[in-house]
Short mmCIF file of C-alpha atoms in Angstrom, two decimals:
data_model
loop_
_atom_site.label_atom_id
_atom_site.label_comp_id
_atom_site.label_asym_id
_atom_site.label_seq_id
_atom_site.Cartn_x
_atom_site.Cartn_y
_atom_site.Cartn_z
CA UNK A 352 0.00 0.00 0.00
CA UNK A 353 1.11 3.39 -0.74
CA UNK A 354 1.37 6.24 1.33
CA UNK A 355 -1.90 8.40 1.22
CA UNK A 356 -2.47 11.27 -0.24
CA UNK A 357 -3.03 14.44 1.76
CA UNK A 358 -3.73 18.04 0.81
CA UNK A 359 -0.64 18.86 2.98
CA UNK A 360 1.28 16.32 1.04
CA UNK A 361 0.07 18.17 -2.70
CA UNK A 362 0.03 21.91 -1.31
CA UNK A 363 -3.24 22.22 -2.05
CA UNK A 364 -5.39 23.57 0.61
CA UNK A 365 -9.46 23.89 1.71
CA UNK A 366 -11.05 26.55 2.77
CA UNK A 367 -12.70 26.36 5.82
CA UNK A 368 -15.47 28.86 5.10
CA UNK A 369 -16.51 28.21 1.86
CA UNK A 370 -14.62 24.71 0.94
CA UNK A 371 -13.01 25.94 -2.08
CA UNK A 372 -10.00 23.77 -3.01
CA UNK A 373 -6.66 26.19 -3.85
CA UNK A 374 -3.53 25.55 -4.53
CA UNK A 375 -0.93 27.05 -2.51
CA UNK A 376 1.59 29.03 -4.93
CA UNK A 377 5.08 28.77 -4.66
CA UNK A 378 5.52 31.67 -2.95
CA UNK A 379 3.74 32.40 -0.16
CA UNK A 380 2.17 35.94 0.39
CA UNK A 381 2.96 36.58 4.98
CA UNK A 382 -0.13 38.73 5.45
CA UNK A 383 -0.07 39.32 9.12
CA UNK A 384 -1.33 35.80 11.14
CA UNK A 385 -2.35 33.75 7.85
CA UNK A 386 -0.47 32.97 4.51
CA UNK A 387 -3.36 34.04 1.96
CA UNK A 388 -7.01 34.63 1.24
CA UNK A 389 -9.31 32.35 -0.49
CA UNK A 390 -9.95 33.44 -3.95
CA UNK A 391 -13.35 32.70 -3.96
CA UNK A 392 -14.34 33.78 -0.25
CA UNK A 393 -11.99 35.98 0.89
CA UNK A 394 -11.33 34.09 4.24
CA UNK A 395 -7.61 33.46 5.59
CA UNK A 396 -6.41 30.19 4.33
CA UNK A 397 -3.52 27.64 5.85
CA UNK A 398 -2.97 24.17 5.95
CA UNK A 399 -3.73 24.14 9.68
CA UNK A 400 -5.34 26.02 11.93
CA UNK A 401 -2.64 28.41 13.37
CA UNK A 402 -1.23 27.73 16.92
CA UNK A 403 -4.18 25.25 17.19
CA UNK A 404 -2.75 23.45 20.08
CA UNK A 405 -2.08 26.41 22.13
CA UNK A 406 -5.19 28.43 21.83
CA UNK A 407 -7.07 25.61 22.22
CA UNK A 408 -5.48 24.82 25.73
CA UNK A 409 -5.50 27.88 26.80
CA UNK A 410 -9.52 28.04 25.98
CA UNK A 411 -9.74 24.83 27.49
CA UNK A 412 -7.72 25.53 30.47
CA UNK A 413 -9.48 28.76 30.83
CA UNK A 414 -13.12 26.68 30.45
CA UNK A 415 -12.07 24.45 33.62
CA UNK A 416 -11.41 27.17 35.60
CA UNK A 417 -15.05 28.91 35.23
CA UNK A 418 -15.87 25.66 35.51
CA UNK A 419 -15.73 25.32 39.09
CA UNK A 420 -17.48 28.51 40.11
CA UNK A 421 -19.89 27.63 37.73
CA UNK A 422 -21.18 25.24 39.49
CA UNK A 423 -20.58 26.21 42.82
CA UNK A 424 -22.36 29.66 43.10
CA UNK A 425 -25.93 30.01 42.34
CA UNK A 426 -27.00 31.05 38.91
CA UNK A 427 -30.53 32.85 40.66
CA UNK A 428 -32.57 33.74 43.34
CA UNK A 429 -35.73 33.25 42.89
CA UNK A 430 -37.81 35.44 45.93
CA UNK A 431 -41.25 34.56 46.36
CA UNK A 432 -43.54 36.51 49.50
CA UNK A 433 -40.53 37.19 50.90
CA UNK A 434 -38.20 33.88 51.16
CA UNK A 435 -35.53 34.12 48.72
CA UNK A 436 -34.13 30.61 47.54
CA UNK A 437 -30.82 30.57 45.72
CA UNK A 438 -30.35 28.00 42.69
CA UNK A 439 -27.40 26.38 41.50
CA UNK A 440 -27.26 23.91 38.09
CA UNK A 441 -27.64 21.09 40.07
CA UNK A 442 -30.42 22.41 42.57
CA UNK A 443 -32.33 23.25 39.95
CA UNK A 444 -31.95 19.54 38.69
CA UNK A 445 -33.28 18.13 41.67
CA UNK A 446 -36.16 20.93 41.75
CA UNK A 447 -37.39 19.57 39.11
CA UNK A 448 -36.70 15.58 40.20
CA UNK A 449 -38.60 16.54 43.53
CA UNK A 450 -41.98 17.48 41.07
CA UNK A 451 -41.59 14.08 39.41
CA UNK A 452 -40.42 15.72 36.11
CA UNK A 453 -37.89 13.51 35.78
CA UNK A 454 -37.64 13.85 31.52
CA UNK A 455 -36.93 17.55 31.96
CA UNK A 456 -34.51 16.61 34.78
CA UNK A 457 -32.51 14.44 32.96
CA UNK A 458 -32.40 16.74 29.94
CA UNK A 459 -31.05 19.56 31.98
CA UNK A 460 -28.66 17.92 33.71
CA UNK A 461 -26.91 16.48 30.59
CA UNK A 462 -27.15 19.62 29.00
CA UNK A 463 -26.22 21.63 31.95
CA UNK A 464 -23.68 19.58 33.81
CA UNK A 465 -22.70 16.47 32.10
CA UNK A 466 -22.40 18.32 28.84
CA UNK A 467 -20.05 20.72 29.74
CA UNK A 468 -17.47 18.62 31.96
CA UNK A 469 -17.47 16.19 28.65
CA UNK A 470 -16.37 18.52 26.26
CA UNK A 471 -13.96 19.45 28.78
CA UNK A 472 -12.57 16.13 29.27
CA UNK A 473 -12.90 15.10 25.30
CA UNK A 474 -10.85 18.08 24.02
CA UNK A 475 -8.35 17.67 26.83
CA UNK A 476 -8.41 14.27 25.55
CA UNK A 477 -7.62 15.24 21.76
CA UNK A 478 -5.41 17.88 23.06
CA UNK A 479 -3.04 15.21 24.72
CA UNK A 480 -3.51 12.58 21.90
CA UNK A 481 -2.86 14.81 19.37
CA UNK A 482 0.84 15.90 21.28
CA UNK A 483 1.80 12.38 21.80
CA UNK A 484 1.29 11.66 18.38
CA UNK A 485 -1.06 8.82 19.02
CA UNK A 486 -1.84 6.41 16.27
CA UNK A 487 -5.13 5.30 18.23
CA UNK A 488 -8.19 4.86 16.31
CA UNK A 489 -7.94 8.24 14.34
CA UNK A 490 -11.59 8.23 12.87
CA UNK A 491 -13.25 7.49 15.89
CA UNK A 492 -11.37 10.36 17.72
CA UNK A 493 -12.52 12.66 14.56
CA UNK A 494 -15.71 11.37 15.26
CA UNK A 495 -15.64 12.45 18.69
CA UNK A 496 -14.19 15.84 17.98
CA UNK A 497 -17.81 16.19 15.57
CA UNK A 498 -19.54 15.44 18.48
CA UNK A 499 -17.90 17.70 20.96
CA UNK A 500 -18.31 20.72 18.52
CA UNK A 501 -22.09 19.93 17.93
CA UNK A 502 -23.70 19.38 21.31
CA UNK A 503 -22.10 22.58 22.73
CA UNK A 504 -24.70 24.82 21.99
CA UNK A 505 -27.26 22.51 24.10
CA UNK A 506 -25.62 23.80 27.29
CA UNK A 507 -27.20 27.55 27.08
CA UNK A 508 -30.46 26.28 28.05
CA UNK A 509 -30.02 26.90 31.96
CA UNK A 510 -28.59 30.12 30.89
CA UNK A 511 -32.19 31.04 28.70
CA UNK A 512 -33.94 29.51 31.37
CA UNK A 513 -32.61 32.32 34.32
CA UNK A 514 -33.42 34.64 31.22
CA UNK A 515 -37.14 33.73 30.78
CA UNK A 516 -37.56 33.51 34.84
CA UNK A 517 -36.15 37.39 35.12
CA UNK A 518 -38.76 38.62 32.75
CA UNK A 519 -41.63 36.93 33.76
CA UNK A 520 -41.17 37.10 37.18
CA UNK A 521 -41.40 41.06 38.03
CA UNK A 522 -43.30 41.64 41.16
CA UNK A 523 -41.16 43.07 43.53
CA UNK A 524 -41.70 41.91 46.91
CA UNK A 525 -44.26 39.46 46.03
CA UNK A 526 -42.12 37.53 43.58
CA UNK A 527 -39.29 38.30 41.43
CA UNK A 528 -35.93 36.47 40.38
CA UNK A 529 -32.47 37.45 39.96
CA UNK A 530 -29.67 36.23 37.77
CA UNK A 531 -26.91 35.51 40.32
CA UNK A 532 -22.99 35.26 39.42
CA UNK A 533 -23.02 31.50 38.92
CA UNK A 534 -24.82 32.32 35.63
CA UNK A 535 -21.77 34.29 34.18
CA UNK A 536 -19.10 31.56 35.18
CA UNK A 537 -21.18 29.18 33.38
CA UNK A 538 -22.00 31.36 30.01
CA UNK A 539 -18.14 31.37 29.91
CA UNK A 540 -18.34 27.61 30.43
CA UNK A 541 -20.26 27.60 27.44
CA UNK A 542 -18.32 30.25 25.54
CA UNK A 543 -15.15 29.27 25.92
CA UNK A 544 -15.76 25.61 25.23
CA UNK A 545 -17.19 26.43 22.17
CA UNK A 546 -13.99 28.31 21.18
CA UNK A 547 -11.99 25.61 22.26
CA UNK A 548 -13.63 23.67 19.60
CA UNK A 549 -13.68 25.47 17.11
CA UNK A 550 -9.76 26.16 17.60
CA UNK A 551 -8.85 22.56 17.14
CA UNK A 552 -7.52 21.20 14.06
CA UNK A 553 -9.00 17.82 13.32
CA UNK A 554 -6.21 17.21 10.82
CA UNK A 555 -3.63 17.30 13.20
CA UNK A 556 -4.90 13.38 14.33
CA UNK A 557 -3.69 12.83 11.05
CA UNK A 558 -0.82 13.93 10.83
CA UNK A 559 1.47 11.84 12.50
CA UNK A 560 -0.46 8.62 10.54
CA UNK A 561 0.03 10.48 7.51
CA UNK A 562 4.08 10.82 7.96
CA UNK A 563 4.40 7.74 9.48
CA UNK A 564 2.88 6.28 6.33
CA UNK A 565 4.77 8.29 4.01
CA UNK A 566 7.96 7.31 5.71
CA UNK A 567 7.74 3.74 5.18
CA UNK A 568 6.27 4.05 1.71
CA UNK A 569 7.67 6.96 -0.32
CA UNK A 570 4.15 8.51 -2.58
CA UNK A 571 4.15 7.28 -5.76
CA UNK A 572 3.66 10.05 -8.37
CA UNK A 573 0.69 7.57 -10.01
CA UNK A 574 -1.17 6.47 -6.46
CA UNK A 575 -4.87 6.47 -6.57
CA UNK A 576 -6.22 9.46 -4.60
CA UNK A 577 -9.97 7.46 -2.72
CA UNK A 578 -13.26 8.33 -3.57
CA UNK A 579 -15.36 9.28 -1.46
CA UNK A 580 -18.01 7.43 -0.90
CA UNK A 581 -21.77 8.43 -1.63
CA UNK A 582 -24.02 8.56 1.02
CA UNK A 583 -27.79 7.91 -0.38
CA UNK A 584 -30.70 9.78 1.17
CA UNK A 585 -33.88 7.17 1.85
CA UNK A 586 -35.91 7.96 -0.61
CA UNK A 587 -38.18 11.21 0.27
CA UNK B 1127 -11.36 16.93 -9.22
CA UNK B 1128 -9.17 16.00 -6.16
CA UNK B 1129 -10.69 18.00 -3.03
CA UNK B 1130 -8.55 17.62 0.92
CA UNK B 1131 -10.52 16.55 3.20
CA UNK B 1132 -11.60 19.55 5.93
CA UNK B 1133 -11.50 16.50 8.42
CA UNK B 1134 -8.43 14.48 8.05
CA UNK B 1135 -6.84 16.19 5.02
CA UNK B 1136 -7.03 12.77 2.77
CA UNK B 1137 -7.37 14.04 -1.03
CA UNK B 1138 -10.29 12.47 -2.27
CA UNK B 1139 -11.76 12.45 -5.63
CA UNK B 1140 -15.28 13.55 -5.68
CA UNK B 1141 -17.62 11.56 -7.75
CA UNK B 1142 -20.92 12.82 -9.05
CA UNK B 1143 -22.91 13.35 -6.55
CA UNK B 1144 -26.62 12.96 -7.43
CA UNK B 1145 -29.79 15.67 -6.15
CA UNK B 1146 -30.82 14.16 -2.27
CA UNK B 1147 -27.07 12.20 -2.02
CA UNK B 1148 -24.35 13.14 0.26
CA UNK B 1149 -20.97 12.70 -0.44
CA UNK B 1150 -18.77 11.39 2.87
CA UNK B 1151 -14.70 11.10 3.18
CA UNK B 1152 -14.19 7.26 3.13
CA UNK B 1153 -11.11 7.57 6.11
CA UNK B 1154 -13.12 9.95 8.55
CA UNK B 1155 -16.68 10.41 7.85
CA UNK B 1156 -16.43 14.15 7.44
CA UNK B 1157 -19.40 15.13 5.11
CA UNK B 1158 -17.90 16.80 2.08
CA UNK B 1159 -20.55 17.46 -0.20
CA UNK B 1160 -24.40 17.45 -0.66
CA UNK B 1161 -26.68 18.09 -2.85
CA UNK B 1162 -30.13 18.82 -2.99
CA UNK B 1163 -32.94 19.51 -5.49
CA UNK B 1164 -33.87 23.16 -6.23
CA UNK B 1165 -31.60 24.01 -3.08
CA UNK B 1166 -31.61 28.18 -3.62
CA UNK B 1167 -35.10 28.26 -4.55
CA UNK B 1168 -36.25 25.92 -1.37
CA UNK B 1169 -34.20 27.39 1.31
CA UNK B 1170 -35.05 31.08 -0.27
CA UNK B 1171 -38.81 30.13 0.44
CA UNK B 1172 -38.27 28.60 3.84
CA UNK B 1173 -36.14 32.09 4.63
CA UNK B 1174 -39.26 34.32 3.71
CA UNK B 1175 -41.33 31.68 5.71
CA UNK B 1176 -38.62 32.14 8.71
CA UNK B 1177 -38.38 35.78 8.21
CA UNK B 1178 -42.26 36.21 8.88
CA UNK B 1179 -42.62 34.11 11.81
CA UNK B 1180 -39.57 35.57 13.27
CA UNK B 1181 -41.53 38.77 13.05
CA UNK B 1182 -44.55 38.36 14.62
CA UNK B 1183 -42.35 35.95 17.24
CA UNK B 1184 -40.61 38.97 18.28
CA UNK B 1185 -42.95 41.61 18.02
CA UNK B 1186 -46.22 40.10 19.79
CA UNK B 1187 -46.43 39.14 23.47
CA UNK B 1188 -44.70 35.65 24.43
CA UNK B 1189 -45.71 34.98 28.18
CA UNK B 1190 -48.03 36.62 30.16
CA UNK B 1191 -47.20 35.66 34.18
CA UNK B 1192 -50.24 35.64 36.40
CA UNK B 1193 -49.81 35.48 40.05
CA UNK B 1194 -52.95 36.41 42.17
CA UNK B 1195 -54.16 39.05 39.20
CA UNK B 1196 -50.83 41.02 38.88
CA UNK B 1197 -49.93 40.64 34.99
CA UNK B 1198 -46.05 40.54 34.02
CA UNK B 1199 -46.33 40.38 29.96
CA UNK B 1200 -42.93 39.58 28.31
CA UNK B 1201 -41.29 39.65 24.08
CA UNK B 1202 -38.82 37.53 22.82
CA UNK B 1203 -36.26 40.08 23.57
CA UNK B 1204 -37.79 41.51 27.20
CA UNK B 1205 -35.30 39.18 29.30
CA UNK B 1206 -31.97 39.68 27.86
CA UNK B 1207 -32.88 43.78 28.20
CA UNK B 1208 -34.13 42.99 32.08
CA UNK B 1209 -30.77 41.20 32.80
CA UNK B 1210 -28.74 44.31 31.56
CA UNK B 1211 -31.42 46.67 33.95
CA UNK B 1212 -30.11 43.86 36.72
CA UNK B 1213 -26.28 44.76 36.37
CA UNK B 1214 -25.96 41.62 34.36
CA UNK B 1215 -24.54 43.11 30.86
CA UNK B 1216 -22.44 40.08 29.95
CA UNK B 1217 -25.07 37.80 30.29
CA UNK B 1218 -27.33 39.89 28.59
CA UNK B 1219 -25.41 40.36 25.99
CA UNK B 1220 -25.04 36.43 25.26
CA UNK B 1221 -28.34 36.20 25.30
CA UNK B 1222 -29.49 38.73 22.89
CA UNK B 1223 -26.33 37.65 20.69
CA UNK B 1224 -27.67 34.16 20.43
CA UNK B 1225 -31.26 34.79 20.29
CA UNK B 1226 -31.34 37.88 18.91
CA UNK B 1227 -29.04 39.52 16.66
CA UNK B 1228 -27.31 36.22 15.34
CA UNK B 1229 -30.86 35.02 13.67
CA UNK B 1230 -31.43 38.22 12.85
CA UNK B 1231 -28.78 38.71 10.91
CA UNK B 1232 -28.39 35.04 9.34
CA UNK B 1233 -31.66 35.49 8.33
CA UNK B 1234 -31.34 38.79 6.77
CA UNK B 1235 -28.13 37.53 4.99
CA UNK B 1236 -29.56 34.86 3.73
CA UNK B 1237 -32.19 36.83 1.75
CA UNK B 1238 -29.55 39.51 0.64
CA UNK B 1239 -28.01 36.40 -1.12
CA UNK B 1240 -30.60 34.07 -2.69
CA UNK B 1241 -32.99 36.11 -3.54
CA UNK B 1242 -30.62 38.06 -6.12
CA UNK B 1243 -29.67 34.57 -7.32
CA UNK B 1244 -32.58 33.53 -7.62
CA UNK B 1245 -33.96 36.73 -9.71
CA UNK B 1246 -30.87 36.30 -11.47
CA UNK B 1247 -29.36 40.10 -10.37
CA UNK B 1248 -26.24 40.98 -8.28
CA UNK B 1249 -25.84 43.26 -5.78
CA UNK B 1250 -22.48 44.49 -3.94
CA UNK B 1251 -20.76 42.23 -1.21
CA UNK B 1252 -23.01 38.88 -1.72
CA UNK B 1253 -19.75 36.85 -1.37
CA UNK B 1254 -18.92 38.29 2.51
CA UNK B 1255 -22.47 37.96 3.05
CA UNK B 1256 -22.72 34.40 2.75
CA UNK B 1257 -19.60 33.80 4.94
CA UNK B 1258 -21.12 35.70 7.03
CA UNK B 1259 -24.51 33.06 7.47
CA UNK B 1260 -22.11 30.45 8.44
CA UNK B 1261 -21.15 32.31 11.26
CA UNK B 1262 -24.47 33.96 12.12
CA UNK B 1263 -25.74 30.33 11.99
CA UNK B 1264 -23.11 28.78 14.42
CA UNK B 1265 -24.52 31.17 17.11
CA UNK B 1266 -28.22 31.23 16.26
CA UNK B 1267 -29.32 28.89 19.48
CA UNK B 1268 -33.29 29.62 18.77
CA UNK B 1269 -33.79 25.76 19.41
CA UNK B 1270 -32.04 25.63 22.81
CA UNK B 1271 -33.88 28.53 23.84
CA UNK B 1272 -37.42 26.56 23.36
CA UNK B 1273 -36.16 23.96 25.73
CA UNK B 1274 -35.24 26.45 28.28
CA UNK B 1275 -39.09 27.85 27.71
CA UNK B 1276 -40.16 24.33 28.63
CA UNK B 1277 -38.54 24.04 31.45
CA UNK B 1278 -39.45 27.44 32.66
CA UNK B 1279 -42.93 26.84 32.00
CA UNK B 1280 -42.30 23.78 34.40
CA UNK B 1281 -40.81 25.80 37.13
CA UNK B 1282 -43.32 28.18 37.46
CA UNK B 1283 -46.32 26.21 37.30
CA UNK B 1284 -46.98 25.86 40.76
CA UNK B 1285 -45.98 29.71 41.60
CA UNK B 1286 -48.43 31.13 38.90
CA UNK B 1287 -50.69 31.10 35.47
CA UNK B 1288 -48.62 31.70 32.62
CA UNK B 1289 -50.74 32.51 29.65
CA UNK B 1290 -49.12 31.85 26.16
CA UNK B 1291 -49.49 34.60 23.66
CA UNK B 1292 -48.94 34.95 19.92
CA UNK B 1293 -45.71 34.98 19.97
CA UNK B 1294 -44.69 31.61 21.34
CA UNK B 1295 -46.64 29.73 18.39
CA UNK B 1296 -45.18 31.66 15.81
CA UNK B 1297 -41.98 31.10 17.72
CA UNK B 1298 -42.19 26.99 17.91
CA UNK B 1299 -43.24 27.25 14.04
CA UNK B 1300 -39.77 28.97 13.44
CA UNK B 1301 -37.56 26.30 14.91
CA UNK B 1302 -38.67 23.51 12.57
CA UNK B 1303 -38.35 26.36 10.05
CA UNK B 1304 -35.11 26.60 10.27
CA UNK B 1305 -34.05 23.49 11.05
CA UNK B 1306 -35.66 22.64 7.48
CA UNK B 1307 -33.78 25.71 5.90
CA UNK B 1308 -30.33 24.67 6.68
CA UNK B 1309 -31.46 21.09 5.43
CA UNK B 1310 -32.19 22.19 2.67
CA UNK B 1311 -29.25 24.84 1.72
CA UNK B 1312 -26.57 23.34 -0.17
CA UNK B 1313 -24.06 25.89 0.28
CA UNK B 1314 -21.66 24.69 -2.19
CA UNK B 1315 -24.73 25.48 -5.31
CA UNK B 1316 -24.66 28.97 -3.78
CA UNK B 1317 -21.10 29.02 -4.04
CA UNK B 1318 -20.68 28.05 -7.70
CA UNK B 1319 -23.42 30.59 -8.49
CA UNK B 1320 -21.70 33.57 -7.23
CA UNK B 1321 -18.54 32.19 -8.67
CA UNK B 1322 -20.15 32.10 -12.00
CA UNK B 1323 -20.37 35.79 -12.22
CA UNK B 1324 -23.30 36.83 -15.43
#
């Protein structure tokens, strides 16, 4: 078998906006942070992200430290004829286990808590697989890095939730609710996760395949490129 | 044509890809191409569809909270601008970002861009515009934000009566709306049409 064929390995280069396929000239134009503009798009093309690895820990590392107060403060009060009751996530989860609505428990708490500390712990994980140039099952962890950029979003919903409370609930003494600092920590949680992700560089689980391949099996100017294969909708 | 994978960076020839068919890298699953049938003309209709329901979701009353005959009546919009009266600016701000100004404006973009190509006209800066909906569309969270009415809804059951208004149906209308409209979009036909200049 012959070493695959990569877009790093042909200079030719996709752009992440728009998916145009360019080939990167002999000479490359330094413009600032990135080495040239798509033609078609106009967005800042390179073969990898830049500094991937680094702005990606520090997003993550940044992520696990709002992390904590996150959960720990209380994201509102809610006062009703005069008792105020603090919320954090979590007591809000088991608010809503204690009224038996245990399918809008569960989906809070994966969104809210278990969602979070995943994406945490799964770009961590890339992070460090990625610098040990790990040959371990390099779709699946492309896989998960698909996941981990998808289901971020799912986490705002505690944050909407404080957000729907404070408007509706606008009576002063008699009732009223207050978005408390726990809810900042944790839009940050959200935030800077999402960053994080979008930072990484999925290609760079390649990589060390890639050169490890073409090392033992110098490309061959005629090897077949793969198609791709072609993914049929059920019928509509 | 030989096209790197965004995924893994294999070059992979791309075969003809037929309306309704998706095109997938064979080494990492990345989806690399799609195509769908009447694409600009579909998404531009679900667009108007989502423009008008994201009108009348914003504009009309959402939730009306009743607690012992003292009304609170709310907008799409009313809590983000509450949490900035509360000292709360940042997460105000991420609110009215995400359910705001970010489907707002992919929204808005997206009509600035098919509706020329569909009429067959130009207009100035269509190509930055459609970057611009990919962006817009990563922080459009209009979904999430029905959940967290759900669960709201929940919490304040026992307190009070929360009377739906207008705005909440139009509102749960719009998700599957757009949902449907990025289905639908095949951004690489829009591509090739503003690349093919008339």
């Amino acid at each position: 078998m012959s070493a695959p064929r990569t877009g790093a390995s042909e200079g030719l280069l996709v752009c992440h906006e728009c998916e145009a396929v360019t080939k990167r000239p002999a000479v490359a134009i330094a413009r600032g942070l990135h080495d040239f503009e798509c033609p078609r798009c106009g967005a800042a093309l390179h073969a990898r992200k830049p500094n991937s690895l680094a702005r990606t820990w520090a997003l993550v590392i940044a992520a696990t430290i709002c992390y904590v107060p996150a959960n720990l403060y209380p994201i509102m009060a809610i006062t009703s004829l005069g008792k105020t009751q603090a919320d954090t996530i979590l007591s809000g989860v088991f608010f809503l286990i204690h009224h038996d609505m245990w399918p809008l428990a569960l989906v809070v708490f994966v969104a809210s808590f278990v969602v979070p500390l995943a994406k945490i712990v799964s770009i961590v994980f890339l992070l460090v697989s990625v610098q040990i140039d790990s040959h371990w099952r390099p779709a699946d962890r492309t896989r998960l890095y698909r996941i981990t950029e998808a289901v971020g979003r799912w986490s705002l919903v505690d944050i909407y939730v404080v957000t729907i409370l404070v408007a509706l609930v606008k009576l002063g003494s008699l009732a009223s609710v207050e978005a408390r600092a726990g809810a900042v920590f944790f839009g940050a949680v959200v935030i800077l996760t999402m960053l994080a992700a979008e930072s990484f560089d999925p290609r760079l689980i390649w990589t060390p395949i890639d050169t490890a391949a073409r090392e033992s099996t110098p490309t061959r100017a005629d090897a077949h490129p793969g198609a791709s294969h072609v993914r049929t909708a059920p019928s509509s | 044509m030989l096209i790197p994978c965004h995924d893994c960076d294999l070059l992979v020839k791309e075969p003809p890809v037929a309306e309704g068919d998706t095109a997938v890298c064979p080494r990492c699953g990345a989806l690399l191409r799609k195509r769908r049938r009447d694409s600009i003309e579909r998404s531009l209709a679900l667009t108007v569809a989502g423009v008008f329901l994201f009108v009348v979701a914003s504009s009309f009353p959402f939730l009306t909270f009743d607690m012992q005959g003292n009304e609170v009546e709310t907008t799409l919009a009313s809590g983000s601008f509450d949490l900035f009266a509360q000292g709360q600016p940042a997460v105000g701000a991420l609110v009215l970002l995400t359910t705001m100004v970010a489907p707002i404006a992919r929204l808005s973009l997206m009509l600035y861009v098919l509706a020329p190509l569909h009429l067959g006209f130009r207009v100035r800066g269509m190509v930055p515009a459609f970057r611009w909906v990919g962006i817009a569309s990563g922080w459009s969270m209009m979904e999430v934000f029905l959940i967290g009415v759900l669960v709201s809804l929940v919490k304040l059951a026992d307190m009070a009566d929360i009377i739906p208004g207008i705005a909440i149906w139009a509102f749960a209308l719009l998700i599957p709306t757009l949902a449907a409209m990025s289905s639908v979009l095949d951004p690489q036909e829009v591509w090739d049409q503003l690349e093919a200049q008339p």
